CSV table of C-alpha atoms in Angstrom, one decimal:
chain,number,residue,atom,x,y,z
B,15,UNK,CA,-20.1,10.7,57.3
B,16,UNK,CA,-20.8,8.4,60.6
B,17,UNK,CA,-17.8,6.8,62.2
B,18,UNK,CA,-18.2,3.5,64.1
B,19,UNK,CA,-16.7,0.9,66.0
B,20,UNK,CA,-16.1,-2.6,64.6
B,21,UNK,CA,-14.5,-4.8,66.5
B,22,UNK,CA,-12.0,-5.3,70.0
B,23,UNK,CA,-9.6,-8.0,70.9
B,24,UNK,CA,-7.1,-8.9,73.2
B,25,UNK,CA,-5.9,-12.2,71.2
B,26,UNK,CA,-3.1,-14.8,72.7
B,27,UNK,CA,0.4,-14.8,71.3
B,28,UNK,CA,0.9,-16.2,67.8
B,29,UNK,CA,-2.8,-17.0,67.1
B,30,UNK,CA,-4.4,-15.4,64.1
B,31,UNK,CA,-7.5,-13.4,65.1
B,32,UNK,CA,-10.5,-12.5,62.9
B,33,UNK,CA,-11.1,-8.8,64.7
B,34,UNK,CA,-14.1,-8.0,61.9
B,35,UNK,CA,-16.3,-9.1,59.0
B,36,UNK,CA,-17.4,-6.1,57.0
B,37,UNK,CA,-21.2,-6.3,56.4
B,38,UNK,CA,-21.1,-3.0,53.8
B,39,UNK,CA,-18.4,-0.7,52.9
B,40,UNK,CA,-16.2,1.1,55.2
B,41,UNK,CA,-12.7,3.0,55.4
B,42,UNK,CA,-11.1,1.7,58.4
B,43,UNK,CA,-7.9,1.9,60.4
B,44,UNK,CA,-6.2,-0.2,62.9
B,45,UNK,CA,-5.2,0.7,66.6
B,46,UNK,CA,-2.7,-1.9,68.1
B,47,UNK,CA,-1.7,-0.7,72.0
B,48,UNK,CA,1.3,-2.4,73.2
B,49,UNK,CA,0.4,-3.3,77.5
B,50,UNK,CA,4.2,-5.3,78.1
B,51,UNK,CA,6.9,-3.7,78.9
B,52,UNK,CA,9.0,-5.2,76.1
B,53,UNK,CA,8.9,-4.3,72.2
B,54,UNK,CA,6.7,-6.6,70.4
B,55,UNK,CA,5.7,-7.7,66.9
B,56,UNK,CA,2.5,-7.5,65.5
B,57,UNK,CA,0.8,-8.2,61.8
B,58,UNK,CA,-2.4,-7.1,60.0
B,59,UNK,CA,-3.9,-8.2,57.1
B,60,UNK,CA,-7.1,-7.6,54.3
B,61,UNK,CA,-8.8,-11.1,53.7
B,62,UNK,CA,-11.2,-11.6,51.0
B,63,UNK,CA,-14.2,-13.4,51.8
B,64,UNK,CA,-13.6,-16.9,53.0
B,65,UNK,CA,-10.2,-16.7,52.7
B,66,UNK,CA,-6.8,-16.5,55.5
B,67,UNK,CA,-3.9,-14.5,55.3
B,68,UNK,CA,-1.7,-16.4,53.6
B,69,UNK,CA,-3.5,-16.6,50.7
B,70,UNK,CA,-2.2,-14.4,47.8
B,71,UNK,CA,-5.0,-12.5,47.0
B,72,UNK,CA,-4.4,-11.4,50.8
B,73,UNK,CA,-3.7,-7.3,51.5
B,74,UNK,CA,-1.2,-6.7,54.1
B,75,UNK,CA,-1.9,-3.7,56.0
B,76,UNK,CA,1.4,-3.9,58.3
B,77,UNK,CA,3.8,-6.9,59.0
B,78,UNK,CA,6.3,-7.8,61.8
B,79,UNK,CA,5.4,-4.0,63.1
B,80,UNK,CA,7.7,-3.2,66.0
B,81,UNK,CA,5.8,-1.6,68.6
B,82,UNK,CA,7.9,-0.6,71.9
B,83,UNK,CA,6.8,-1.2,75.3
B,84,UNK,CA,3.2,1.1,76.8
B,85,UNK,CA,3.5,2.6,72.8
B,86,UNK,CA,0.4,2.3,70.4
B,87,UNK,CA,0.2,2.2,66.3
B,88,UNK,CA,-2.5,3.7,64.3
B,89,UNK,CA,-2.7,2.2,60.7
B,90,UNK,CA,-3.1,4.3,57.4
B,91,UNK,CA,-6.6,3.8,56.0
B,92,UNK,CA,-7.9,1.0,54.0
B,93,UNK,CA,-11.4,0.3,52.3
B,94,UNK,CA,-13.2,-2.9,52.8
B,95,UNK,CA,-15.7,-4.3,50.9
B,96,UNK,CA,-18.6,-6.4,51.9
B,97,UNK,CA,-17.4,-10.2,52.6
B,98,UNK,CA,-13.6,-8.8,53.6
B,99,UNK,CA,-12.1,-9.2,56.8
B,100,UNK,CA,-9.6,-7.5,59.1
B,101,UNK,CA,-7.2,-10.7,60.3
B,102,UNK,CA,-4.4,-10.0,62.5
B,103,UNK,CA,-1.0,-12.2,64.8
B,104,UNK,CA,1.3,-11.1,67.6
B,105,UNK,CA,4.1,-12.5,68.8
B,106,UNK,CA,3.0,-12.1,72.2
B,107,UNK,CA,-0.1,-11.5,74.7
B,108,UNK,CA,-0.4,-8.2,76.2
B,109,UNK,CA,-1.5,-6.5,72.5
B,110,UNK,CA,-5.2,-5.2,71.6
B,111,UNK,CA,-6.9,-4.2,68.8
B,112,UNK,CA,-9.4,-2.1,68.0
B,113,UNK,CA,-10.9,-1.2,64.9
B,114,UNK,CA,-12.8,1.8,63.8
B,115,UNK,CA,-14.5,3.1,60.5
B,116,UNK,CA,-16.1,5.8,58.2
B,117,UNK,CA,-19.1,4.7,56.5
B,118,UNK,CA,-21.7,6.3,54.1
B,119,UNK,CA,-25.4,6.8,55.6
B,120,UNK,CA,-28.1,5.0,53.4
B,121,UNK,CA,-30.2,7.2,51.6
B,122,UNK,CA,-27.3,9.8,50.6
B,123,UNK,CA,-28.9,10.7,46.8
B,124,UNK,CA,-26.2,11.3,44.9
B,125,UNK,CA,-28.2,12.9,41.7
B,126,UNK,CA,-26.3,11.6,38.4
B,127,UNK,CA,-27.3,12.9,34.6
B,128,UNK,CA,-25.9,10.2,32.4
B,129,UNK,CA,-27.0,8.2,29.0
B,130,UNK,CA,-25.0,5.5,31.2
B,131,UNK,CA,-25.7,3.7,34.3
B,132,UNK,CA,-23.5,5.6,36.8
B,133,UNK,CA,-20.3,3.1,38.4
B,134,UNK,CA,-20.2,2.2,42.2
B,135,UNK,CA,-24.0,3.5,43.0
B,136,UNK,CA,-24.7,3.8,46.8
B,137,UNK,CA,-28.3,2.9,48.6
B,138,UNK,CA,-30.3,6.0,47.2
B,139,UNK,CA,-28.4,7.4,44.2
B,140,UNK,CA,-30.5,8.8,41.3
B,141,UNK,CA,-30.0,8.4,37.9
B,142,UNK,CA,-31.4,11.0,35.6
B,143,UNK,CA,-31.2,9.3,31.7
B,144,UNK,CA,-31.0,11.4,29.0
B,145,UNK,CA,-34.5,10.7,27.9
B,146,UNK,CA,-35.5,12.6,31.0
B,147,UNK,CA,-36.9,9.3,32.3
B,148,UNK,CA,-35.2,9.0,36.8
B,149,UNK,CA,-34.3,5.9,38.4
B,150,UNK,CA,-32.8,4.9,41.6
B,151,UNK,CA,-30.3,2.5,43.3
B,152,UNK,CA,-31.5,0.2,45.8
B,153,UNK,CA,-29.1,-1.6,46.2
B,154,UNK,CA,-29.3,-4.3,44.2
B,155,UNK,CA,-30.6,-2.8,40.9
B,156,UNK,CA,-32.1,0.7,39.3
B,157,UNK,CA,-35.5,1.2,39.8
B,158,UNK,CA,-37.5,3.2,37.1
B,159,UNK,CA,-39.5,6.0,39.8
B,160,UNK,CA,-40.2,8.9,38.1
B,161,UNK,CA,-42.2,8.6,34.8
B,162,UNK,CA,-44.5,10.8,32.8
B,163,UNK,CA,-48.0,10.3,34.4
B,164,UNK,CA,-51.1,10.1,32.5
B,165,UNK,CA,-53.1,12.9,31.3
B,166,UNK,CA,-55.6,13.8,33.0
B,167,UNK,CA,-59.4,14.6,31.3
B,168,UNK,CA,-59.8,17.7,29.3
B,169,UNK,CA,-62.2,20.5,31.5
B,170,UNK,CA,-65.0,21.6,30.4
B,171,UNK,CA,-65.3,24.4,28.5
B,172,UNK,CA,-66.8,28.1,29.7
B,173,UNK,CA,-69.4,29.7,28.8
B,174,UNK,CA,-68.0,31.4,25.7
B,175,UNK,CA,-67.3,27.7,24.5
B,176,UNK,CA,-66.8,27.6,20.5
B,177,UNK,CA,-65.6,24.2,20.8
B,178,UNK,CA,-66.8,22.1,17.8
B,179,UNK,CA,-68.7,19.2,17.9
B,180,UNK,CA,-67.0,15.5,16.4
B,181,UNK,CA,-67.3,15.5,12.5
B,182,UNK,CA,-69.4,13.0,11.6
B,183,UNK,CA,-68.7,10.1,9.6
B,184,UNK,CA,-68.4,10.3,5.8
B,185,UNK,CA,-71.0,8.8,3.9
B,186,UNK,CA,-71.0,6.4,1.4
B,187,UNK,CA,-70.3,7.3,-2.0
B,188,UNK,CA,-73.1,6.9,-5.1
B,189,UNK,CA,-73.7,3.2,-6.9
B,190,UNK,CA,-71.2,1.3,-8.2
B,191,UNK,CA,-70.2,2.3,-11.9
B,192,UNK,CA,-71.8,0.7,-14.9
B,193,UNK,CA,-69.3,-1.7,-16.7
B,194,UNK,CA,-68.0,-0.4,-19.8
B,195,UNK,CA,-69.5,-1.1,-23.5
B,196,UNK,CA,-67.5,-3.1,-25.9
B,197,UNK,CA,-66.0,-1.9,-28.8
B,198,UNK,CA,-68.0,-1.6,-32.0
B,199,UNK,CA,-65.7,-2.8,-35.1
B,200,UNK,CA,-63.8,-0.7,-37.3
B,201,UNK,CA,-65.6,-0.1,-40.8
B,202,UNK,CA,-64.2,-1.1,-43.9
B,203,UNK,CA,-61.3,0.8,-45.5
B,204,UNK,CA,-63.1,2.4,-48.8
B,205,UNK,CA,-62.1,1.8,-52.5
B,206,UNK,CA,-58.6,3.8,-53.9
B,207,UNK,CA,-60.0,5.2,-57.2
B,208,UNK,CA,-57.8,4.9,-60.4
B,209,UNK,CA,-54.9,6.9,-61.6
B,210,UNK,CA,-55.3,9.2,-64.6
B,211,UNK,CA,-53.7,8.6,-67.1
B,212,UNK,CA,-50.0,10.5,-68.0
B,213,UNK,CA,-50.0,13.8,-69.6
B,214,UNK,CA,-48.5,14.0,-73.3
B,215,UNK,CA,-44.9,15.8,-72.3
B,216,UNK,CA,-44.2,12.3,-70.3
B,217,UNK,CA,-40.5,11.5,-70.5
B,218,UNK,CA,-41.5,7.7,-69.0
B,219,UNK,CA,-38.7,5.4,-70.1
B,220,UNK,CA,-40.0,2.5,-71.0
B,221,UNK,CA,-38.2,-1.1,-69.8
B,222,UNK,CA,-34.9,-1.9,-71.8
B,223,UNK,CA,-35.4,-5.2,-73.6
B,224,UNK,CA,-33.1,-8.4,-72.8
B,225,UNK,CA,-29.8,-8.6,-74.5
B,226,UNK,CA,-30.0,-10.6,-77.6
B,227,UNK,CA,-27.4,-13.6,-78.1
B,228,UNK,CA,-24.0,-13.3,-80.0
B,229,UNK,CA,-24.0,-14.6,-83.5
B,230,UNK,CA,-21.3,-16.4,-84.5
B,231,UNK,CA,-18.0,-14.7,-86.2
B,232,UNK,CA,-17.8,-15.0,-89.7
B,233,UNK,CA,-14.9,-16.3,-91.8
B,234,UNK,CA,-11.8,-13.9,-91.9
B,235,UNK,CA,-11.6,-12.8,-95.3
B,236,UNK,CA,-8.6,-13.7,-97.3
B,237,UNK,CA,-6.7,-10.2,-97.4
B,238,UNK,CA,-8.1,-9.4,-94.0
B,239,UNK,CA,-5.8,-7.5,-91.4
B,240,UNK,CA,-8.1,-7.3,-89.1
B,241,UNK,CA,-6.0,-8.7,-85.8
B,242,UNK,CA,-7.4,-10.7,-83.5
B,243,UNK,CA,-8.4,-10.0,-79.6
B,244,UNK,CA,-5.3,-10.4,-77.4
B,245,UNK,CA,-5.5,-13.2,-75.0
B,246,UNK,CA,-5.3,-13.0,-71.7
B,247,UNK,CA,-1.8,-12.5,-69.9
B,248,UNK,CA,-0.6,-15.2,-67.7
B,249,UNK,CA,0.0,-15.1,-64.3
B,250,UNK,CA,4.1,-13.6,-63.4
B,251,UNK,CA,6.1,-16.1,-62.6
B,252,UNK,CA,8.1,-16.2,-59.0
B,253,UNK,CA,10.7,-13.5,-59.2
B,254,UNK,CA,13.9,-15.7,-58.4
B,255,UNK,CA,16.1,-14.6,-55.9
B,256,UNK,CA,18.5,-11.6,-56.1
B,257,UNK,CA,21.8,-12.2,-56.7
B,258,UNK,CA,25.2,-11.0,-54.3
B,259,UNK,CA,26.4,-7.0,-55.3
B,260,UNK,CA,29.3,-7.3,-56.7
B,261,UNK,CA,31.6,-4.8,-55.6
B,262,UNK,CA,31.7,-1.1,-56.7
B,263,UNK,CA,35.6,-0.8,-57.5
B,264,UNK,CA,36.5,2.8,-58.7
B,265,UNK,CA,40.0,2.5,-58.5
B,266,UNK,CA,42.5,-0.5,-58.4
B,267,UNK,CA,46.3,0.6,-57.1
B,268,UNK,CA,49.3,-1.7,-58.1
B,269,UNK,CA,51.7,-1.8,-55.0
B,270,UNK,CA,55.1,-2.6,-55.9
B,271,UNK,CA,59.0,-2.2,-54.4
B,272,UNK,CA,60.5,-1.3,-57.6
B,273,UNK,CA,63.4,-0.3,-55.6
B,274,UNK,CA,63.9,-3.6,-54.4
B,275,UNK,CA,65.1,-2.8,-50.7
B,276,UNK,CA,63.6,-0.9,-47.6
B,277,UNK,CA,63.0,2.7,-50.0
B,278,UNK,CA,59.9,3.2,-50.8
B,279,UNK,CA,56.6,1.8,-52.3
B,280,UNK,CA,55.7,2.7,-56.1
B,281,UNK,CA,52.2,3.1,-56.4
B,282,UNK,CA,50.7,3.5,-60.0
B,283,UNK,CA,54.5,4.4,-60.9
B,284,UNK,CA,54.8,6.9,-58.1
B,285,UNK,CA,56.8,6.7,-55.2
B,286,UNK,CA,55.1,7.1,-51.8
B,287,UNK,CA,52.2,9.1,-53.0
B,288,UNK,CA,49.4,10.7,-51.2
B,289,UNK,CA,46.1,9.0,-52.4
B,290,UNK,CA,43.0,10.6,-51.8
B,291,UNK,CA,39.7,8.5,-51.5
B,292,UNK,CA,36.2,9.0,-51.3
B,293,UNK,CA,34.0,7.6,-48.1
B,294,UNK,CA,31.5,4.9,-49.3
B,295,UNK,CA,33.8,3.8,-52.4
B,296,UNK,CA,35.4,0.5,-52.8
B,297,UNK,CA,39.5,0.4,-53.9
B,298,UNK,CA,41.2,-3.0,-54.8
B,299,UNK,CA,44.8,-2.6,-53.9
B,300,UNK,CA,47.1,-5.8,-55.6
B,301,UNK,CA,50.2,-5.3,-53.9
B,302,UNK,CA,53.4,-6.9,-55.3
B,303,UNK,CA,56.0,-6.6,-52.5
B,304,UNK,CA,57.5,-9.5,-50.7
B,305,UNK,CA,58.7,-9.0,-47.5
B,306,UNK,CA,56.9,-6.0,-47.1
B,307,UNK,CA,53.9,-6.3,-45.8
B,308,UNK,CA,51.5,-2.8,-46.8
B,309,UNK,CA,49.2,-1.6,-43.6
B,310,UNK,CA,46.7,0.8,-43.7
B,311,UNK,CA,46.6,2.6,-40.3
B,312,UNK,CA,45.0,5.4,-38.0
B,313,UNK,CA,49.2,6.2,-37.2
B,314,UNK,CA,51.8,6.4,-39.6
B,315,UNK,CA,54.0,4.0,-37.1
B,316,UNK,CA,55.6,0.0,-38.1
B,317,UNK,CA,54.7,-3.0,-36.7
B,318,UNK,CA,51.4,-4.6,-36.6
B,319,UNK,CA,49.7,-1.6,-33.9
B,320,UNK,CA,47.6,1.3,-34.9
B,321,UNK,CA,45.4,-0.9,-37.8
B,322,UNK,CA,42.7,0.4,-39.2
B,323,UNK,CA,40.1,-2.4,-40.4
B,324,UNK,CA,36.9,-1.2,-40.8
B,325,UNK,CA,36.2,-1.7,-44.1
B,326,UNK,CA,39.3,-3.4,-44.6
B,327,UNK,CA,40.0,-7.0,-46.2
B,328,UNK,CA,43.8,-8.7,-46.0
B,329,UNK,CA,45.2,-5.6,-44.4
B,330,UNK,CA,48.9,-6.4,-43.9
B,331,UNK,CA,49.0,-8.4,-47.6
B,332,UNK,CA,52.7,-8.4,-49.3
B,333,UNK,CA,51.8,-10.3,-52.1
B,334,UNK,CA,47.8,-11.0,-53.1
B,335,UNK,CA,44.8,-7.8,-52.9
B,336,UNK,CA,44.1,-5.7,-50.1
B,337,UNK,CA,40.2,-4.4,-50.9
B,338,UNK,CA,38.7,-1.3,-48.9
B,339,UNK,CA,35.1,-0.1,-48.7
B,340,UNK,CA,35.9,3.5,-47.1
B,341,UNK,CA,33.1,3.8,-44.2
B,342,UNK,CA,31.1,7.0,-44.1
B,343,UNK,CA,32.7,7.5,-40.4
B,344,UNK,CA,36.3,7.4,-41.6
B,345,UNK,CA,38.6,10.3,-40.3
B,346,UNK,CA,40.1,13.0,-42.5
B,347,UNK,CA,43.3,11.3,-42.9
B,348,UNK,CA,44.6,7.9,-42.6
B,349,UNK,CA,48.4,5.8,-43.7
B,350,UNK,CA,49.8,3.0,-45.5
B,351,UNK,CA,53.4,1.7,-44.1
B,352,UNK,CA,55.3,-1.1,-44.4
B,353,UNK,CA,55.5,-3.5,-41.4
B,354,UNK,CA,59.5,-3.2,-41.3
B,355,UNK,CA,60.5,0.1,-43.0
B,356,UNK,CA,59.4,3.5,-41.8
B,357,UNK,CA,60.4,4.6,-45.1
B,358,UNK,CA,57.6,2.8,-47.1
B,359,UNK,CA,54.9,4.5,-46.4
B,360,UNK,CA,52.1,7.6,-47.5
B,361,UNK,CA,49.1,9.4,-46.8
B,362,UNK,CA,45.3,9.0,-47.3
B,363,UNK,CA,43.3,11.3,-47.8
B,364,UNK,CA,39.5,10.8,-46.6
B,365,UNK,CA,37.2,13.2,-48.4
B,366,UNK,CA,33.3,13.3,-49.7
């Protein structure tokens, strides 16, 4: 890779300097050489094309360098492009410059295989496609170079030749075909001949004759019992609507206080008896005991708590009818008490 030269400069103090102009790609560093005998500041900057350093698209390579007296600074290296140049300030005279560079030779054939154009081609690069087809780079664009060539003429053949001779062309078929002939017409369709006649086992049912029309009916006699057709039934009337169940009462209880005080209840005659009732059933109790209001209950306890009204109509009645459908769910055993009087009161029990 050949290294050159660029560009030299001994600029005033404080006066921005253009030291190159790149006319192709290089990798370049800066040399600034200090001659004063004081430390001095020096800058160096990238510049697109057309542009100055202050612009913002502007590289800086080194700013406000200190660079002490007789000393000199070598850069780190930078690439420029074509168009970029190398612009660089000091804050005194005394300072050069110099710049030098690394640049690729034309013609270096870089040999890419690729379906795709290879990036950043140099002069001379080749370009092998997949289709086998070469171009090159020269550049500007890729030049197709290397393409299948023509074929050249066949030899002629030795003298043990057995090469055929062209086939000639076909020759034409015979005339044209003769239209077809039309279609004669179909012949007549000849007589059925008559059927014999039927042998003499025939079972042949001949046609039933039309129904005759009904005489009229005669007198009836005057000792006749013959009776008469039934007419025809009339349509049922609407069924009228179903009346309310009465209730299914299997046993009525007569609730008294025959002892007239806080004893007992008499029940049928008996005092405090255990009743046993049957789930489903219906019992009218007529109670007869004022001031002593009968409660049938899941707890044999006074007061109003513990009721048990399912089923149940006027529970807690002292005088009128208590009535009691017994529900299938019902437990085993239930009571009757007296609001007041723990004394008053008995067992059910639940059964069926």
């Amino acid at each position: 890779m050949p290294i050159t030269r660029l560009g030299l400069a001994n600029p005033a103090a404080n006066v921005v300097t253009t030291l190159v102009t790149a006319q192709r790609g290089y990798v370049a560093a800066v040399i600034i050489a200090n001659k004063n005998n004081q430390t001095v500041l020096s800058s160096v900057y990238v510049v697109p094309t057309g542009g100055t350093y202050t612009d913002a698209n502007t590289a800086t390579i080194v700013k406000d360098l200190e660079i002490g007296a007789g000393q000199s600074f070598e850069t780190f290296r930078f690439a420029l492009n074509v168009g970029d140049s190398i612009q660089v300030i000091g804050n005194t005279a005394g300072l050069s410059y110099s710049v030098t560079a690394a640049y690729e030779t034309d013609g270096r054939q870089y040999v890419n295989y690729s379906a795709i154009a290879p990036d950043l081609p140099q002069i001379g690069d080749l370009w092998i496609k997949t289709d086998n087809s070469v171009s090159f780079w020269n550049g500007s664009v890729w030049i197709a170079s290397i393409t299948s060539g023509p074929t050249g003429p066949t030899g002629n053949a030795g003298a043990n030749s057995t090469v055929t001779g062209p086939t000639g062309p076909t020759g034409p078929s015979g005339g044209p075909v003769g239209p077809t002939g039309a279609t004669g017409p179909t012949g007549a369709t000849g007589i059925t001949g008559p059927t014999g006649p039927a042998g003499a086992a025939s079972t042949v049912t001949g046609p039933t004759g039309s129904t005759g029309t009904t005489g009229p009916t005669g007198p009836t006699g005057a000792a006749s019992t013959v009776t008469g057709p039934t007419g025809p039934t009339g349509s049922t009337g609407v069924t009228g609507p179903t009346g309310a169940t009465g209730l299914s009462v299997i046993e009525n209880y007569n609730v008294t206080n025959t002892s007239g005080g806080a004893g007992s209840y008499t029940i049928n005659g008996a005092t405090n008896p255990t009743l046993t009732l049957v789930r489903n059933q219906t019992y009218f109790f007529t109670v007869n005991a004022s001031g002593h209001p009968f409660w049938i209950k899941s707890a044999a306890t006074t007061g109003t708590g513990d009721q048990y009204n399912t089923g149940v109509t006027n529970n807690g009645d002292d005088v009128g009818g208590i009535t009691w459908t017994v529900p299938a769910g019902a437990p085993n055993t239930l009571y009757y008490i007296c609001q007041f009087h723990s004394s008053m009161q008995g067992t059910f029990t639940i059964i069926g």
